[in-house]
Amino acid sequence: MRSEHGDVLAHVTAKVGPRHALLIDPGKQDVELAARRALVAVERGTRLILVGGSTDTPDDVVHATCTAIQDALDLAAMAASQNPEGDEDQWRVPVVLFPGGAHALSPAADGILFMMLMNSTDPRFLISEQVRGAPYIERFGIDTVPTGYLVMAPGGEVGRVGKADLVEADEAERVKANALTASMYGFRLLYLEAGSGANAPVNPDLIRAARDVPGLTLMVGGGLRDGAAVSRAIEAGADWVVTGTLIEETADSTALVQALDDVLSGLSAQSSS
Ligand code: 1GP
């Protein structure tokens, strides 16, 4: 999409009701498959493509993946613009980095979730990787979304690699304190993460605790495997739900469409916030 500066932040924080983001882990699928999956997801209604993973995501692989997805979306947008019944805007979905560190950046992305892993015990994930990456991000001219990233139990690979002091399912007050901190730092997005492939998603009580703090856009991911789980997250106050593993597990395009349609059906739940 090659957006104008500021577009990605506006898109992510827009108050337009619940939306779905597809996570593409470049370490877990080749670039053609990544582009195909992104294209189908956007066609079904996904409104953000996140690119990143905790391991096996060097710059060149991330860059190749972002480029392939952008090219596929550009082609689809162009085709729609030539078709009187086509909707070009449907394909203008930002491709946004969700990096494991300063080694996973690409100028082909439209933006980046510029994250502090708030419950990491390692300064690397609190501030050092960000300082290392900032000059590249400035040079690339990509948009930044100031993001607090909070990893809940079980936490999975990101909990281990990011040395997170995991938030347990009954620690609602701790989540609220982190949400307040994120807000006081000026972060615009708070991402509540259970870990990719988690056997249970984030406890809805924890989402509600974060929702209590006004002004933050809430993203929830990890272990969301069907429309019912998505509904529970939306009812608790999530603005965005993220799925990765579910899509990676689909064997063919029919299964991919079914999985996406099920997840997207959960978005029509009413938020209690
Ligand atoms: C991981 O929240 C995302 O960062 C997605 O998790 O792979 O479990 O869908 P899943």
PDB file of C-alpha atoms and ligand atoms in Angstrom:
ATOM      1  CA  MET A   1       0.000   0.000   0.000  1.00  0.00           C
ATOM      2  CA  ARG A   2       3.018   2.330   0.580  1.00  0.00           C
ATOM      3  CA  SER A   3       0.967   4.610   2.820  1.00  0.00           C
ATOM      4  CA  GLU A   4       1.516   8.226   3.743  1.00  0.00           C
ATOM      5  CA  HIS A   5       3.121   8.845   7.115  1.00  0.00           C
ATOM      6  CA  GLY A   6       0.465   8.764   9.832  1.00  0.00           C
ATOM      7  CA  ASP A   7      -1.932   6.542   7.913  1.00  0.00           C
ATOM      8  CA  VAL A   8      -1.105   3.331   9.739  1.00  0.00           C
ATOM      9  CA  LEU A   9      -1.538   4.835  13.210  1.00  0.00           C
ATOM     10  CA  ALA A  10      -4.875   6.348  12.133  1.00  0.00           C
ATOM     11  CA  HIS A  11      -5.968   3.020  10.641  1.00  0.00           C
ATOM     12  CA  VAL A  12      -5.017   0.983  13.711  1.00  0.00           C
ATOM     13  CA  THR A  13      -6.612   3.369  16.220  1.00  0.00           C
ATOM     14  CA  ALA A  14      -9.769   4.190  14.210  1.00  0.00           C
ATOM     15  CA  LYS A  15     -12.967   3.661  16.201  1.00  0.00           C
ATOM     16  CA  VAL A  16     -14.768   1.590  13.588  1.00  0.00           C
ATOM     17  CA  GLY A  17     -15.731  -1.523  15.532  1.00  0.00           C
ATOM     18  CA  PRO A  18     -13.891  -4.807  15.974  1.00  0.00           C
ATOM     19  CA  ARG A  19     -11.446  -5.948  13.311  1.00  0.00           C
ATOM     20  CA  HIS A  20      -9.244  -8.911  12.482  1.00  0.00           C
ATOM     21  CA  ALA A  21      -5.493  -8.887  11.894  1.00  0.00           C
ATOM     22  CA  LEU A  22      -3.712 -11.788  10.221  1.00  0.00           C
ATOM     23  CA  LEU A  23      -0.274 -12.613  11.597  1.00  0.00           C
ATOM     24  CA  ILE A  24       2.154 -13.891   9.009  1.00  0.00           C
ATOM     25  CA  ASP A  25       5.239 -15.462  10.572  1.00  0.00           C
ATOM     26  CA  PRO A  26       7.904 -15.394   7.843  1.00  0.00           C
ATOM     27  CA  GLY A  27       9.706 -18.289   9.556  1.00  0.00           C
ATOM     28  CA  LYS A  28       6.697 -20.549   9.118  1.00  0.00           C
ATOM     29  CA  GLN A  29       5.659 -20.143   5.460  1.00  0.00           C
ATOM     30  CA  ASP A  30       7.365 -19.301   2.195  1.00  0.00           C
ATOM     31  CA  VAL A  31       6.750 -15.942   0.576  1.00  0.00           C
ATOM     32  CA  GLU A  32       4.316 -17.190  -2.081  1.00  0.00           C
ATOM     33  CA  LEU A  33       2.155 -18.913   0.492  1.00  0.00           C
ATOM     34  CA  ALA A  34       2.318 -15.863   2.778  1.00  0.00           C
ATOM     35  CA  ALA A  35       1.134 -13.612  -0.062  1.00  0.00           C
ATOM     36  CA  ARG A  36      -1.640 -16.024  -1.045  1.00  0.00           C
ATOM     37  CA  ARG A  37      -2.895 -16.280   2.531  1.00  0.00           C
ATOM     38  CA  ALA A  38      -2.815 -12.501   2.992  1.00  0.00           C
ATOM     39  CA  LEU A  39      -4.759 -12.009  -0.226  1.00  0.00           C
ATOM     40  CA  VAL A  40      -7.495 -14.476   0.750  1.00  0.00           C
ATOM     41  CA  ALA A  41      -7.700 -12.987   4.264  1.00  0.00           C
ATOM     42  CA  VAL A  42      -8.165  -9.462   2.917  1.00  0.00           C
ATOM     43  CA  GLU A  43     -10.738 -10.718   0.446  1.00  0.00           C
ATOM     44  CA  ARG A  44     -12.716 -12.246   3.374  1.00  0.00           C
ATOM     45  CA  GLY A  45     -12.496  -9.077   5.521  1.00  0.00           C
ATOM     46  CA  THR A  46      -9.164  -8.936   7.404  1.00  0.00           C
ATOM     47  CA  ARG A  47      -8.082  -5.306   7.888  1.00  0.00           C
ATOM     48  CA  LEU A  48      -4.411  -5.602   8.894  1.00  0.00           C
ATOM     49  CA  ILE A  49      -1.495  -7.846   7.978  1.00  0.00           C
ATOM     50  CA  LEU A  50       1.117  -8.227  10.703  1.00  0.00           C
ATOM     51  CA  VAL A  51       4.492  -9.669   9.724  1.00  0.00           C
ATOM     52  CA  GLY A  52       6.764 -11.080  12.397  1.00  0.00           C
ATOM     53  CA  GLY A  53       7.716 -13.909  14.694  1.00  0.00           C
ATOM     54  CA  SER A  54       9.865 -14.673  17.700  1.00  0.00           C
ATOM     55  CA  THR A  55      12.517 -16.748  15.906  1.00  0.00           C
ATOM     56  CA  ASP A  56      13.900 -17.349  12.383  1.00  0.00           C
ATOM     57  CA  THR A  57      12.968 -13.898  11.102  1.00  0.00           C
ATOM     58  CA  PRO A  58      16.115 -12.236   9.710  1.00  0.00           C
ATOM     59  CA  ASP A  59      15.721  -8.954   7.779  1.00  0.00           C
ATOM     60  CA  ASP A  60      15.971 -10.523   4.319  1.00  0.00           C
ATOM     61  CA  VAL A  61      13.193 -13.047   5.001  1.00  0.00           C
ATOM     62  CA  VAL A  62      10.966 -10.366   6.550  1.00  0.00           C
ATOM     63  CA  HIS A  63      11.665  -8.066   3.610  1.00  0.00           C
ATOM     64  CA  ALA A  64      10.900 -10.730   0.995  1.00  0.00           C
ATOM     65  CA  THR A  65       7.644 -11.550   2.787  1.00  0.00           C
ATOM     66  CA  CYS A  66       6.520  -7.909   3.063  1.00  0.00           C
ATOM     67  CA  THR A  67       7.393  -7.296  -0.591  1.00  0.00           C
ATOM     68  CA  ALA A  68       5.462 -10.353  -1.796  1.00  0.00           C
ATOM     69  CA  ILE A  69       2.375  -9.388   0.222  1.00  0.00           C
ATOM     70  CA  GLN A  70       2.518  -5.759  -0.943  1.00  0.00           C
ATOM     71  CA  ASP A  71       2.881  -6.833  -4.573  1.00  0.00           C
ATOM     72  CA  ALA A  72      -0.096  -9.185  -4.279  1.00  0.00           C
ATOM     73  CA  LEU A  73      -2.274  -6.503  -2.660  1.00  0.00           C
ATOM     74  CA  ASP A  74      -1.174  -3.880  -5.224  1.00  0.00           C
ATOM     75  CA  LEU A  75      -2.110  -6.207  -8.077  1.00  0.00           C
ATOM     76  CA  ALA A  76      -5.504  -6.936  -6.526  1.00  0.00           C
ATOM     77  CA  ALA A  77      -6.132  -3.206  -5.990  1.00  0.00           C
ATOM     78  CA  MET A  78      -5.181  -2.494  -9.584  1.00  0.00           C
ATOM     79  CA  ALA A  79      -7.493  -5.224 -10.867  1.00  0.00           C
ATOM     80  CA  ALA A  80     -10.339  -3.842  -8.704  1.00  0.00           C
ATOM     81  CA  SER A  81      -9.756  -0.331 -10.060  1.00  0.00           C
ATOM     82  CA  GLN A  82     -10.304  -1.608 -13.625  1.00  0.00           C
ATOM     83  CA  ASN A  83     -13.485  -3.406 -12.661  1.00  0.00           C
ATOM     84  CA  PRO A  84     -16.641  -1.252 -12.417  1.00  0.00           C
ATOM     85  CA  GLU A  85     -17.897  -3.516  -9.617  1.00  0.00           C
ATOM     86  CA  GLY A  86     -14.516  -3.754  -7.889  1.00  0.00           C
ATOM     87  CA  ASP A  87     -13.697  -2.019  -4.614  1.00  0.00           C
ATOM     88  CA  GLU A  88     -10.107  -0.834  -4.778  1.00  0.00           C
ATOM     89  CA  ASP A  89     -10.149   0.348  -1.140  1.00  0.00           C
ATOM     90  CA  GLN A  90     -10.856  -3.175   0.101  1.00  0.00           C
ATOM     91  CA  TRP A  91      -7.275  -4.073  -0.866  1.00  0.00           C
ATOM     92  CA  ARG A  92      -5.650  -1.049   0.787  1.00  0.00           C
ATOM     93  CA  VAL A  93      -4.796  -2.932   3.966  1.00  0.00           C
ATOM     94  CA  PRO A  94      -1.566  -1.976   5.699  1.00  0.00           C
ATOM     95  CA  VAL A  95       1.306  -4.435   6.062  1.00  0.00           C
ATOM     96  CA  VAL A  96       2.790  -3.798   9.497  1.00  0.00           C
ATOM     97  CA  LEU A  97       5.889  -5.192  11.177  1.00  0.00           C
ATOM     98  CA  PHE A  98       5.420  -7.045  14.442  1.00  0.00           C
ATOM     99  CA  PRO A  99       9.103  -7.538  15.142  1.00  0.00           C
ATOM    100  CA  GLY A 100      10.948  -9.857  17.478  1.00  0.00           C
ATOM    101  CA  GLY A 101      13.759  -7.297  17.521  1.00  0.00           C
ATOM    102  CA  ALA A 102      15.830  -4.855  15.457  1.00  0.00           C
ATOM    103  CA  HIS A 103      16.906  -7.718  13.168  1.00  0.00           C
ATOM    104  CA  ALA A 104      13.389  -8.102  11.683  1.00  0.00           C
ATOM    105  CA  LEU A 105      12.716  -4.841   9.838  1.00  0.00           C
ATOM    106  CA  SER A 106      11.847  -3.977   6.232  1.00  0.00           C
ATOM    107  CA  PRO A 107      11.295  -0.778   4.258  1.00  0.00           C
ATOM    108  CA  ALA A 108       8.592  -2.611   2.280  1.00  0.00           C
ATOM    109  CA  ALA A 109       6.258  -2.495   5.294  1.00  0.00           C
ATOM    110  CA  ASP A 110       3.840   0.401   5.752  1.00  0.00           C
ATOM    111  CA  GLY A 111       4.451   0.632   9.462  1.00  0.00           C
ATOM    112  CA  ILE A 112       5.613  -1.055  12.623  1.00  0.00           C
ATOM    113  CA  LEU A 113       4.161  -1.863  16.003  1.00  0.00           C
ATOM    114  CA  PHE A 114       6.892  -0.029  17.914  1.00  0.00           C
ATOM    115  CA  MET A 115       6.671  -2.083  21.060  1.00  0.00           C
ATOM    116  CA  MET A 116       7.836  -2.209  24.613  1.00  0.00           C
ATOM    117  CA  LEU A 117       7.501  -5.761  25.945  1.00  0.00           C
ATOM    118  CA  MET A 118       6.263  -4.334  29.219  1.00  0.00           C
ATOM    119  CA  ASN A 119       6.668  -7.443  31.362  1.00  0.00           C
ATOM    120  CA  SER A 120      10.058  -8.518  30.043  1.00  0.00           C
ATOM    121  CA  THR A 121      12.767  -8.922  32.662  1.00  0.00           C
ATOM    122  CA  ASP A 122      15.418  -8.103  30.047  1.00  0.00           C
ATOM    123  CA  PRO A 123      16.250  -4.457  29.181  1.00  0.00           C
ATOM    124  CA  ARG A 124      16.826  -5.644  25.605  1.00  0.00           C
ATOM    125  CA  PHE A 125      13.073  -6.036  25.065  1.00  0.00           C
ATOM    126  CA  LEU A 126      12.114  -3.024  27.155  1.00  0.00           C
ATOM    127  CA  ILE A 127      14.271  -0.468  25.329  1.00  0.00           C
ATOM    128  CA  SER A 128      17.566  -1.682  23.772  1.00  0.00           C
ATOM    129  CA  GLU A 129      16.193  -3.353  20.626  1.00  0.00           C
ATOM    130  CA  GLN A 130      14.035  -0.284  20.071  1.00  0.00           C
ATOM    131  CA  VAL A 131      17.071   2.032  20.270  1.00  0.00           C
ATOM    132  CA  ARG A 132      18.946  -0.217  17.826  1.00  0.00           C
ATOM    133  CA  GLY A 133      16.023  -0.254  15.398  1.00  0.00           C
ATOM    134  CA  ALA A 134      14.947   3.405  15.547  1.00  0.00           C
ATOM    135  CA  PRO A 135      17.555   4.787  13.081  1.00  0.00           C
ATOM    136  CA  TYR A 136      16.539   2.153  10.501  1.00  0.00           C
ATOM    137  CA  ILE A 137      12.872   2.913  10.986  1.00  0.00           C
ATOM    138  CA  GLU A 138      13.558   6.611  10.513  1.00  0.00           C
ATOM    139  CA  ARG A 139      15.546   5.920   7.329  1.00  0.00           C
ATOM    140  CA  PHE A 140      12.814   3.635   5.973  1.00  0.00           C
ATOM    141  CA  GLY A 141      10.218   6.357   6.671  1.00  0.00           C
ATOM    142  CA  ILE A 142       7.668   3.831   7.875  1.00  0.00           C
ATOM    143  CA  ASP A 143       4.921   4.741  10.301  1.00  0.00           C
ATOM    144  CA  THR A 144       5.203   3.833  13.994  1.00  0.00           C
ATOM    145  CA  VAL A 145       2.408   2.708  16.282  1.00  0.00           C
ATOM    146  CA  PRO A 146       3.520   3.211  19.910  1.00  0.00           C
ATOM    147  CA  THR A 147       2.578  -0.111  21.480  1.00  0.00           C
ATOM    148  CA  GLY A 148       2.662  -1.712  24.902  1.00  0.00           C
ATOM    149  CA  TYR A 149       3.026  -5.481  24.580  1.00  0.00           C
ATOM    150  CA  LEU A 150       2.020  -7.627  27.515  1.00  0.00           C
ATOM    151  CA  VAL A 151       2.534 -11.389  27.527  1.00  0.00           C
ATOM    152  CA  MET A 152       0.127 -13.564  29.501  1.00  0.00           C
ATOM    153  CA  ALA A 153       0.520 -17.203  30.548  1.00  0.00           C
ATOM    154  CA  PRO A 154       1.133 -19.594  28.874  1.00  0.00           C
ATOM    155  CA  GLY A 155       3.197 -17.138  26.809  1.00  0.00           C
ATOM    156  CA  GLY A 156       4.734 -19.653  24.387  1.00  0.00           C
ATOM    157  CA  GLU A 157       7.826 -18.819  22.391  1.00  0.00           C
ATOM    158  CA  VAL A 158       7.534 -15.050  22.810  1.00  0.00           C
ATOM    159  CA  GLY A 159       7.283 -15.438  26.581  1.00  0.00           C
ATOM    160  CA  ARG A 160      10.457 -17.546  26.606  1.00  0.00           C
ATOM    161  CA  VAL A 161      12.479 -15.524  24.078  1.00  0.00           C
ATOM    162  CA  GLY A 162      11.276 -12.199  25.519  1.00  0.00           C
ATOM    163  CA  LYS A 163      12.038 -13.336  29.101  1.00  0.00           C
ATOM    164  CA  ALA A 164       8.569 -12.278  30.197  1.00  0.00           C
ATOM    165  CA  ASP A 165       7.414 -12.413  33.785  1.00  0.00           C
ATOM    166  CA  LEU A 166       4.103 -13.846  32.580  1.00  0.00           C
ATOM    167  CA  VAL A 167       0.782 -12.360  33.673  1.00  0.00           C
ATOM    168  CA  GLU A 168      -1.442 -15.062  35.181  1.00  0.00           C
ATOM    169  CA  ALA A 169      -5.161 -15.394  34.433  1.00  0.00           C
ATOM    170  CA  ASP A 170      -6.182 -13.950  37.831  1.00  0.00           C
ATOM    171  CA  GLU A 171      -3.961 -10.848  37.691  1.00  0.00           C
ATOM    172  CA  ALA A 172      -6.527  -8.331  36.471  1.00  0.00           C
ATOM    173  CA  GLU A 173      -5.188  -5.538  38.690  1.00  0.00           C
ATOM    174  CA  ARG A 174      -1.722  -6.048  37.229  1.00  0.00           C
ATOM    175  CA  VAL A 175      -3.121  -5.756  33.714  1.00  0.00           C
ATOM    176  CA  LYS A 176      -4.924  -2.556  34.656  1.00  0.00           C
ATOM    177  CA  ALA A 177      -1.710  -1.118  36.127  1.00  0.00           C
ATOM    178  CA  ASN A 178       0.125  -1.978  32.892  1.00  0.00           C
ATOM    179  CA  ALA A 179      -2.656  -0.415  30.808  1.00  0.00           C
ATOM    180  CA  LEU A 180      -2.447   2.767  32.895  1.00  0.00           C
ATOM    181  CA  THR A 181       1.325   2.786  32.458  1.00  0.00           C
ATOM    182  CA  ALA A 182       0.966   2.312  28.688  1.00  0.00           C
ATOM    183  CA  SER A 183      -1.467   5.198  28.570  1.00  0.00           C
ATOM    184  CA  MET A 184       0.781   7.436  30.689  1.00  0.00           C
ATOM    185  CA  TYR A 185       3.717   6.689  28.361  1.00  0.00           C
ATOM    186  CA  GLY A 186       1.549   7.816  25.449  1.00  0.00           C
ATOM    187  CA  PHE A 187       1.267   4.388  23.854  1.00  0.00           C
ATOM    188  CA  ARG A 188      -1.752   4.170  21.559  1.00  0.00           C
ATOM    189  CA  LEU A 189      -2.089   0.411  21.307  1.00  0.00           C
ATOM    190  CA  LEU A 190      -1.979  -2.264  24.001  1.00  0.00           C
ATOM    191  CA  TYR A 191      -1.434  -5.807  22.734  1.00  0.00           C
ATOM    192  CA  LEU A 192      -2.481  -8.576  25.116  1.00  0.00           C
ATOM    193  CA  GLU A 193      -0.688 -11.739  24.026  1.00  0.00           C
ATOM    194  CA  ALA A 194      -1.182 -15.333  25.209  1.00  0.00           C
ATOM    195  CA  GLY A 195       1.586 -16.613  22.910  1.00  0.00           C
ATOM    196  CA  SER A 196       1.327 -17.990  19.410  1.00  0.00           C
ATOM    197  CA  GLY A 197      -0.291 -21.421  19.469  1.00  0.00           C
ATOM    198  CA  ALA A 198      -1.393 -21.013  23.114  1.00  0.00           C
ATOM    199  CA  ASN A 199      -3.758 -23.729  24.360  1.00  0.00           C
ATOM    200  CA  ALA A 200      -6.043 -21.025  25.788  1.00  0.00           C
ATOM    201  CA  PRO A 201      -6.501 -17.405  24.722  1.00  0.00           C
ATOM    202  CA  VAL A 202      -6.221 -14.371  27.022  1.00  0.00           C
ATOM    203  CA  ASN A 203      -8.730 -14.555  29.883  1.00  0.00           C
ATOM    204  CA  PRO A 204     -11.603 -12.140  29.049  1.00  0.00           C
ATOM    205  CA  ASP A 205     -11.367 -10.726  32.605  1.00  0.00           C
ATOM    206  CA  LEU A 206      -7.884  -9.471  31.742  1.00  0.00           C
ATOM    207  CA  ILE A 207      -9.189  -7.834  28.559  1.00  0.00           C
ATOM    208  CA  ARG A 208     -11.914  -6.121  30.650  1.00  0.00           C
ATOM    209  CA  ALA A 209      -9.289  -4.862  33.100  1.00  0.00           C
ATOM    210  CA  ALA A 210      -7.354  -3.221  30.260  1.00  0.00           C
ATOM    211  CA  ARG A 211     -10.581  -1.868  28.732  1.00  0.00           C
ATOM    212  CA  ASP A 212     -11.198   0.046  31.982  1.00  0.00           C
ATOM    213  CA  VAL A 213      -8.397   2.403  30.968  1.00  0.00           C
ATOM    214  CA  PRO A 214      -9.708   4.882  28.386  1.00  0.00           C
ATOM    215  CA  GLY A 215      -7.913   5.906  25.238  1.00  0.00           C
ATOM    216  CA  LEU A 216      -6.046   2.702  24.356  1.00  0.00           C
ATOM    217  CA  THR A 217      -6.796   0.583  21.322  1.00  0.00           C
ATOM    218  CA  LEU A 218      -6.758  -3.059  22.456  1.00  0.00           C
ATOM    219  CA  MET A 219      -5.308  -5.883  20.389  1.00  0.00           C
ATOM    220  CA  VAL A 220      -5.684  -9.458  21.603  1.00  0.00           C
ATOM    221  CA  GLY A 221      -3.978 -12.562  20.227  1.00  0.00           C
ATOM    222  CA  GLY A 222      -2.628 -15.998  20.940  1.00  0.00           C
ATOM    223  CA  GLY A 223      -4.686 -19.185  20.948  1.00  0.00           C
ATOM    224  CA  LEU A 224      -7.793 -17.733  19.240  1.00  0.00           C
ATOM    225  CA  ARG A 225      -8.967 -20.679  17.201  1.00  0.00           C
ATOM    226  CA  ASP A 226     -12.603 -20.068  16.334  1.00  0.00           C
ATOM    227  CA  GLY A 227     -15.432 -17.556  16.114  1.00  0.00           C
ATOM    228  CA  ALA A 228     -16.633 -18.332  19.655  1.00  0.00           C
ATOM    229  CA  ALA A 229     -13.243 -17.448  21.176  1.00  0.00           C
ATOM    230  CA  VAL A 230     -13.132 -14.296  19.053  1.00  0.00           C
ATOM    231  CA  SER A 231     -16.646 -13.344  20.274  1.00  0.00           C
ATOM    232  CA  ARG A 232     -15.537 -13.666  23.903  1.00  0.00           C
ATOM    233  CA  ALA A 233     -12.548 -11.394  23.278  1.00  0.00           C
ATOM    234  CA  ILE A 234     -14.718  -8.823  21.483  1.00  0.00           C
ATOM    235  CA  GLU A 235     -17.399  -8.903  24.199  1.00  0.00           C
ATOM    236  CA  ALA A 236     -14.674  -8.238  26.770  1.00  0.00           C
ATOM    237  CA  GLY A 237     -13.553  -5.153  24.820  1.00  0.00           C
ATOM    238  CA  ALA A 238     -10.930  -6.130  22.222  1.00  0.00           C
ATOM    239  CA  ASP A 239     -10.725  -3.763  19.231  1.00  0.00           C
ATOM    240  CA  TRP A 240      -8.520  -6.141  17.247  1.00  0.00           C
ATOM    241  CA  VAL A 241      -8.140  -9.898  17.326  1.00  0.00           C
ATOM    242  CA  VAL A 242      -5.040 -11.499  15.832  1.00  0.00           C
ATOM    243  CA  THR A 243      -4.757 -15.027  14.487  1.00  0.00           C
ATOM    244  CA  GLY A 244      -1.703 -16.767  13.073  1.00  0.00           C
ATOM    245  CA  THR A 245      -1.511 -20.486  13.849  1.00  0.00           C
ATOM    246  CA  LEU A 246      -5.077 -21.281  12.807  1.00  0.00           C
ATOM    247  CA  ILE A 247      -4.361 -20.021   9.311  1.00  0.00           C
ATOM    248  CA  GLU A 248      -0.941 -21.708   9.129  1.00  0.00           C
ATOM    249  CA  GLU A 249      -2.643 -25.020   9.855  1.00  0.00           C
ATOM    250  CA  THR A 250      -5.042 -24.848   6.901  1.00  0.00           C
ATOM    251  CA  ALA A 251      -4.147 -27.426   4.271  1.00  0.00           C
ATOM    252  CA  ASP A 252      -5.781 -25.803   1.234  1.00  0.00           C
ATOM    253  CA  SER A 253      -7.678 -22.720   0.160  1.00  0.00           C
ATOM    254  CA  THR A 254     -11.101 -24.167   1.065  1.00  0.00           C
ATOM    255  CA  ALA A 255      -9.938 -24.773   4.648  1.00  0.00           C
ATOM    256  CA  LEU A 256      -8.341 -21.328   4.700  1.00  0.00           C
ATOM    257  CA  VAL A 257     -11.581 -19.602   3.694  1.00  0.00           C
ATOM    258  CA  GLN A 258     -13.572 -21.649   6.242  1.00  0.00           C
ATOM    259  CA  ALA A 259     -11.181 -20.804   9.080  1.00  0.00           C
ATOM    260  CA  LEU A 260     -11.187 -17.107   8.195  1.00  0.00           C
ATOM    261  CA  ASP A 261     -14.971 -16.925   7.869  1.00  0.00           C
ATOM    262  CA  ASP A 262     -15.390 -18.607  11.254  1.00  0.00           C
ATOM    263  CA  VAL A 263     -12.959 -16.189  12.954  1.00  0.00           C
ATOM    264  CA  LEU A 264     -14.496 -13.172  11.232  1.00  0.00           C
ATOM    265  CA  SER A 265     -18.004 -14.262  12.264  1.00  0.00           C
ATOM    266  CA  GLY A 266     -16.913 -13.653  15.877  1.00  0.00           C
ATOM    267  CA  LEU A 267     -16.427  -9.949  15.154  1.00  0.00           C
ATOM    268  CA  SER A 268     -20.159  -9.296  15.153  1.00  0.00           C
ATOM    269  CA  ALA A 269     -20.301  -9.877  18.935  1.00  0.00           C
ATOM    270  CA  GLN A 270     -21.319  -6.814  20.943  1.00  0.00           C
ATOM    271  CA  SER A 271     -18.621  -5.232  23.054  1.00  0.00           C
ATOM    272  CA  SER A 272     -19.614  -4.706  26.682  1.00  0.00           C
ATOM    273  CA  SER A 273     -17.402  -1.600  26.885  1.00  0.00           C
TER     274      SER A 273
HETATM  275  C1  1GP B   1       0.895 -14.339  18.212  1.00  0.00           C
HETATM  276  O1  1GP B   1      -1.065 -13.322  18.914  1.00  0.00           O
HETATM  277  C2  1GP B   1      -0.458 -13.908  17.823  1.00  0.00           C
HETATM  278  O2  1GP B   1       1.697 -13.220  18.391  1.00  0.00           O
HETATM  279  C3  1GP B   1      -1.239 -15.003  17.156  1.00  0.00           C
HETATM  280  O3  1GP B   1      -1.314 -16.178  17.932  1.00  0.00           O
HETATM  281  O4  1GP B   1      -0.658 -18.006  16.397  1.00  0.00           O
HETATM  282  O5  1GP B   1      -2.049 -18.498  18.400  1.00  0.00           O
HETATM  283  O6  1GP B   1      -3.027 -17.280  16.456  1.00  0.00           O
HETATM  284  P1  1GP B   1      -1.793 -17.564  17.248  1.00  0.00           P
END
